[in-house]
XYZ file of N, CA and C in Angstrom:
372
model
N -10.259 45.789 184.309
C -11.513 45.578 185.025
C -12.242 44.393 184.413
N -12.664 43.517 185.261
C -13.461 42.384 184.808
C -14.815 42.413 185.506
N -15.838 42.091 184.737
C -17.195 42.021 185.274
C -17.663 40.585 185.161
N -18.017 40.003 186.283
C -18.434 38.607 186.311
C -19.855 38.519 186.842
N -20.717 38.001 185.979
C -22.135 37.896 186.317
C -22.484 36.532 186.875
N -23.589 36.520 187.588
C -24.174 35.258 188.015
C -25.654 35.471 188.265
N -26.382 34.367 188.369
C -27.789 34.449 188.732
C -28.768 34.110 187.632
N -28.297 34.001 186.395
C -29.212 33.642 185.332
C -29.768 32.237 185.520
N -31.000 32.041 185.062
C -31.643 30.748 185.278
C -32.884 30.656 184.408
N -33.523 29.487 184.455
C -34.813 29.296 183.805
C -35.887 29.332 184.885
N -36.892 30.161 184.672
C -37.957 30.313 185.657
C -39.303 30.324 184.969
N -40.332 30.111 185.746
C -41.686 30.195 185.213
C -42.164 31.635 185.237
N -43.085 31.931 184.353
C -43.678 33.266 184.303
C -44.258 33.617 185.673
N -44.025 34.866 186.060
C -44.471 35.317 187.374
C -43.414 35.193 188.448
N -42.350 34.484 188.140
C -41.291 34.272 189.113
C -40.338 35.449 189.202
N -39.321 35.290 190.049
C -38.336 36.331 190.289
C -36.926 35.763 190.174
N -36.012 36.646 189.838
C -34.587 36.302 189.816
C -33.811 37.522 190.254
N -32.629 37.279 190.790
C -31.710 38.373 191.085
C -30.372 38.066 190.427
N -29.965 38.964 189.568
C -28.662 38.856 188.926
C -27.642 39.660 189.729
N -26.418 39.168 189.730
C -25.316 39.867 190.388
C -24.182 40.067 189.388
N -23.437 41.119 189.597
C -22.283 41.407 188.739
C -21.177 41.960 189.623
N -20.095 41.227 189.716
C -18.969 41.636 190.549
C -17.898 42.261 189.675
N -17.454 43.436 190.067
C -16.407 44.148 189.336
C -15.075 43.955 190.044
N -14.104 43.400 189.341
C -12.770 43.224 189.912
C -11.864 44.339 189.418
N -10.680 44.426 189.974
C -9.767 45.473 189.556
C -10.207 46.819 190.090
N -9.887 47.881 189.381
C -10.290 49.214 189.820
C -11.808 49.307 189.790
N -12.326 50.206 190.539
C -13.767 50.249 190.724
C -14.407 51.285 189.814
N -15.083 50.830 188.809
C -15.839 51.768 188.004
C -16.992 52.334 188.817
N -17.592 53.373 188.316
C -18.620 54.001 189.118
C -20.001 53.830 188.507
N -20.196 54.369 187.304
C -21.475 54.190 186.642
C -21.554 52.756 186.150
N -22.643 52.075 186.480
C -22.846 50.712 185.999
C -24.260 50.586 185.450
N -24.447 49.587 184.612
C -25.747 49.443 183.952
C -26.029 47.989 183.616
N -27.284 47.723 183.371
C -27.724 46.420 182.879
C -28.304 46.592 181.482
N -27.951 45.659 180.627
C -28.503 45.581 179.283
C -29.013 44.161 179.066
N -29.828 44.000 178.052
C -30.262 42.657 177.692
C -30.397 42.559 176.187
N -30.295 41.336 175.709
C -30.425 41.087 174.283
C -31.187 39.797 174.061
N -32.358 39.936 173.464
C -33.174 38.779 173.129
C -32.757 38.260 171.756
N -33.026 37.008 171.453
C -32.651 36.450 170.153
C -33.228 37.260 169.006
N -32.376 37.633 168.074
C -32.826 38.363 166.909
C -33.097 39.837 167.144
N -32.799 40.325 168.336
C -33.051 41.730 168.646
C -31.758 42.431 169.054
N -31.806 43.742 169.018
C -30.646 44.519 169.436
C -30.542 44.542 170.970
N -29.320 44.770 171.411
C -29.114 44.907 172.851
C -29.782 46.197 173.323
N -30.496 46.114 174.433
C -31.227 47.277 174.932
C -30.928 47.520 176.401
N -31.011 48.767 176.788
C -30.742 49.118 178.169
C -31.896 48.773 179.086
N -31.570 48.225 180.221
C -32.555 47.933 181.257
C -32.570 49.080 182.268
N -31.399 49.481 182.689
C -31.289 50.568 183.648
C -29.842 50.820 184.001
N -29.603 51.946 184.650
C -28.245 52.329 185.028
C -28.258 52.911 186.432
N -27.087 52.907 187.054
C -26.996 53.404 188.418
C -25.691 54.158 188.597
N -25.802 55.348 189.163
C -24.627 56.159 189.429
C -23.832 55.574 190.593
N -22.650 56.112 190.779
C -21.816 55.659 191.883
C -22.435 55.859 193.250
N -23.327 56.833 193.363
C -23.978 57.109 194.642
C -25.316 56.386 194.790
N -25.670 55.561 193.835
C -26.866 54.741 193.954
C -28.110 55.280 193.280
N -28.004 56.460 192.687
C -29.172 56.982 191.971
C -29.355 56.186 190.691
N -30.565 55.702 190.483
C -30.810 54.814 189.343
C -31.799 55.421 188.369
N -31.738 54.922 187.170
C -32.718 55.286 186.156
C -32.982 54.052 185.325
N -34.189 53.967 184.766
C -34.638 52.766 184.095
C -35.239 53.071 182.734
N -35.218 52.056 181.893
C -36.028 52.127 180.690
C -37.487 52.143 181.141
N -38.298 52.886 180.437
C -39.687 53.065 180.867
C -40.419 51.743 181.040
N -40.131 50.793 180.182
C -40.865 49.541 180.254
C -40.336 48.628 181.359
N -39.262 49.043 182.056
C -38.710 48.231 183.120
C -39.143 48.679 184.505
N -39.542 49.927 184.561
C -39.793 50.518 185.864
C -40.881 49.736 186.597
N -40.697 49.572 187.889
C -41.621 48.874 188.779
C -41.540 47.366 188.660
N -40.866 46.871 187.639
C -40.709 45.425 187.530
C -39.298 45.015 187.939
N -38.324 45.835 187.545
C -36.938 45.540 187.838
C -36.382 46.623 188.778
N -35.446 46.227 189.608
C -34.792 47.165 190.517
C -33.285 46.968 190.451
N -32.584 48.067 190.214
C -31.124 48.039 190.195
C -30.612 48.560 191.528
N -29.598 47.903 192.049
C -28.963 48.364 193.282
C -27.491 47.999 193.234
N -26.749 48.513 194.173
C -25.317 48.209 194.201
C -24.831 48.199 195.635
N -23.774 47.449 195.859
C -23.083 47.435 197.146
C -21.632 47.779 196.836
N -21.270 49.018 197.041
C -19.925 49.458 196.678
C -18.845 48.775 197.514
N -19.177 48.402 198.732
C -18.197 47.712 199.574
C -17.831 46.353 198.993
N -18.769 45.767 198.248
C -18.535 44.459 197.630
C -18.272 44.568 196.142
N -18.225 45.792 195.627
C -18.028 46.000 194.184
C -19.046 45.196 193.370
N -20.265 45.172 193.832
C -21.284 44.323 193.222
C -22.507 45.119 192.819
N -22.985 44.818 191.637
C -24.202 45.389 191.070
C -25.263 44.301 191.055
N -26.501 44.695 191.320
C -27.599 43.739 191.343
C -28.720 44.173 190.414
N -29.469 43.176 189.941
C -30.698 43.433 189.206
C -31.749 42.477 189.754
N -32.696 43.027 190.476
C -33.813 42.247 190.990
C -34.937 42.291 189.967
N -35.343 41.130 189.506
C -36.365 41.045 188.473
C -37.580 40.309 189.035
N -38.709 40.969 189.011
C -39.948 40.394 189.532
C -40.990 40.272 188.433
N -41.999 39.469 188.699
C -43.116 39.295 187.758
C -42.599 39.026 186.349
N -41.691 38.109 186.230
C -41.067 37.842 184.953
C -42.055 37.299 183.939
N -41.845 37.724 182.699
C -42.698 37.322 181.590
C -41.836 36.675 180.515
N -42.506 35.975 179.610
C -41.766 35.300 178.540
C -40.926 36.291 177.742
N -41.425 37.499 177.557
C -40.683 38.499 176.779
C -39.457 39.041 177.500
N -39.265 38.667 178.747
C -38.042 39.032 179.463
C -36.903 38.048 179.175
N -37.212 37.000 178.436
C -36.177 36.039 178.072
C -35.108 36.714 177.231
N -33.871 36.620 177.667
C -32.777 37.298 176.987
C -31.462 36.945 177.668
N -30.368 37.324 177.000
C -29.063 37.321 177.639
C -28.920 38.672 178.328
N -28.559 38.656 179.585
C -28.415 39.886 180.352
C -26.937 40.182 180.582
N -26.584 41.437 180.389
C -25.200 41.878 180.531
C -25.114 43.027 181.521
N -24.047 43.045 182.288
C -23.759 44.260 183.040
C -22.612 44.992 182.341
N -22.594 46.281 182.531
C -21.596 47.127 181.892
C -21.163 48.198 182.876
N -19.981 48.727 182.649
C -19.459 49.755 183.540
C -18.664 50.782 182.751
N -18.596 51.972 183.278
C -17.768 53.001 182.689
C -16.992 53.683 183.808
N -15.851 54.233 183.483
C -15.050 54.917 184.487
C -15.541 56.343 184.579
N -16.431 56.565 185.473
C -17.034 57.877 185.679
C -18.074 57.704 186.759
N -18.175 58.625 187.649
C -19.068 58.474 188.793
C -20.526 58.491 188.365
N -20.849 59.380 187.422
C -22.227 59.513 186.989
C -22.427 58.889 185.618
N -23.610 58.310 185.460
C -23.972 57.766 184.160
C -24.413 58.910 183.255
N -24.352 58.697 181.960
C -24.818 59.730 181.033
C -26.244 60.134 181.350
N -26.539 61.400 181.144
C -27.854 61.928 181.493
C -28.887 61.646 180.411
N -30.133 61.898 180.774
C -31.228 61.682 179.835
C -31.275 60.240 179.388
N -31.491 60.037 178.121
C -31.571 58.686 177.575
C -30.211 58.178 177.090
N -29.176 59.002 177.257
C -27.857 58.610 176.745
C -27.248 57.449 177.491
N -27.775 57.145 178.691
C -27.228 56.001 179.431
C -27.457 54.704 178.653
N -28.386 54.730 177.711
C -28.696 53.531 176.928
C -27.696 53.275 175.807
N -26.831 54.229 175.559
C -25.887 54.121 174.450
C -24.791 53.124 174.799
N -24.734 52.029 174.083
C -23.759 50.974 174.365
C -22.330 51.489 174.292
N -22.077 52.419 173.400
C -20.709 52.906 173.213
C -20.221 53.718 174.403
N -21.096 54.052 175.320
C -20.704 54.820 176.488
C -20.095 53.999 177.609
N -20.002 52.695 177.405
C -19.511 51.818 178.466
C -18.181 51.195 178.056
N -17.285 51.137 179.050
C -15.931 50.686 178.786
C -15.742 49.184 179.020
N -16.557 48.618 179.867
C -16.372 47.227 180.259
C -17.712 46.497 180.200
N -17.634 45.218 179.806
C -18.837 44.399 179.660
C -18.600 43.025 180.280
N -19.687 42.471 180.793
C -19.625 41.112 181.312
C -19.825 40.120 180.167
N -19.706 38.857 180.521
C -19.858 37.807 179.501
C -21.317 37.505 179.211
N -22.216 37.931 180.064
C -23.637 37.682 179.871
C -24.115 36.469 180.650
N -25.369 36.529 181.057
C -25.988 35.397 181.731
C -27.397 35.230 181.184
N -27.785 33.999 180.925
C -29.059 33.732 180.262
C -30.196 33.685 181.266
N -31.254 34.390 180.933
C -32.501 34.323 181.682
C -33.571 33.817 180.733
N -34.217 32.719 181.104
C -35.269 32.128 180.283
C -36.533 32.039 181.107
N -37.612 32.608 180.574
C -38.894 32.603 181.274
C -39.899 31.838 180.423
N -40.525 30.837 181.004
C -41.474 30.031 180.247
C -42.811 29.936 180.961
């Protein structure tokens, strides 16, 4: 399975971006977005089950929206009202399982089998 991201860019504060992640090969089910800012640990943005039910980190809710198009094997992250602190490398991840881990366990990096190469988002 390969995950290929696109959509990273440099934007001004208040702007929007949409990241995409295409999964090739067999189709994983649970997918997630993570990000890593310089000098910080990688953190979960949100995850989405195979049926489209999503969950988010508390500080992401209402600003970011995760969605998927299973027919296109594509995961999306719509990011609105971007702030300088959203600057980071963004990664998509996938695991072979229909449902993502429950509770806060979806944030556990070790729970994912596949990772993208990352795409840079810079907000100034």
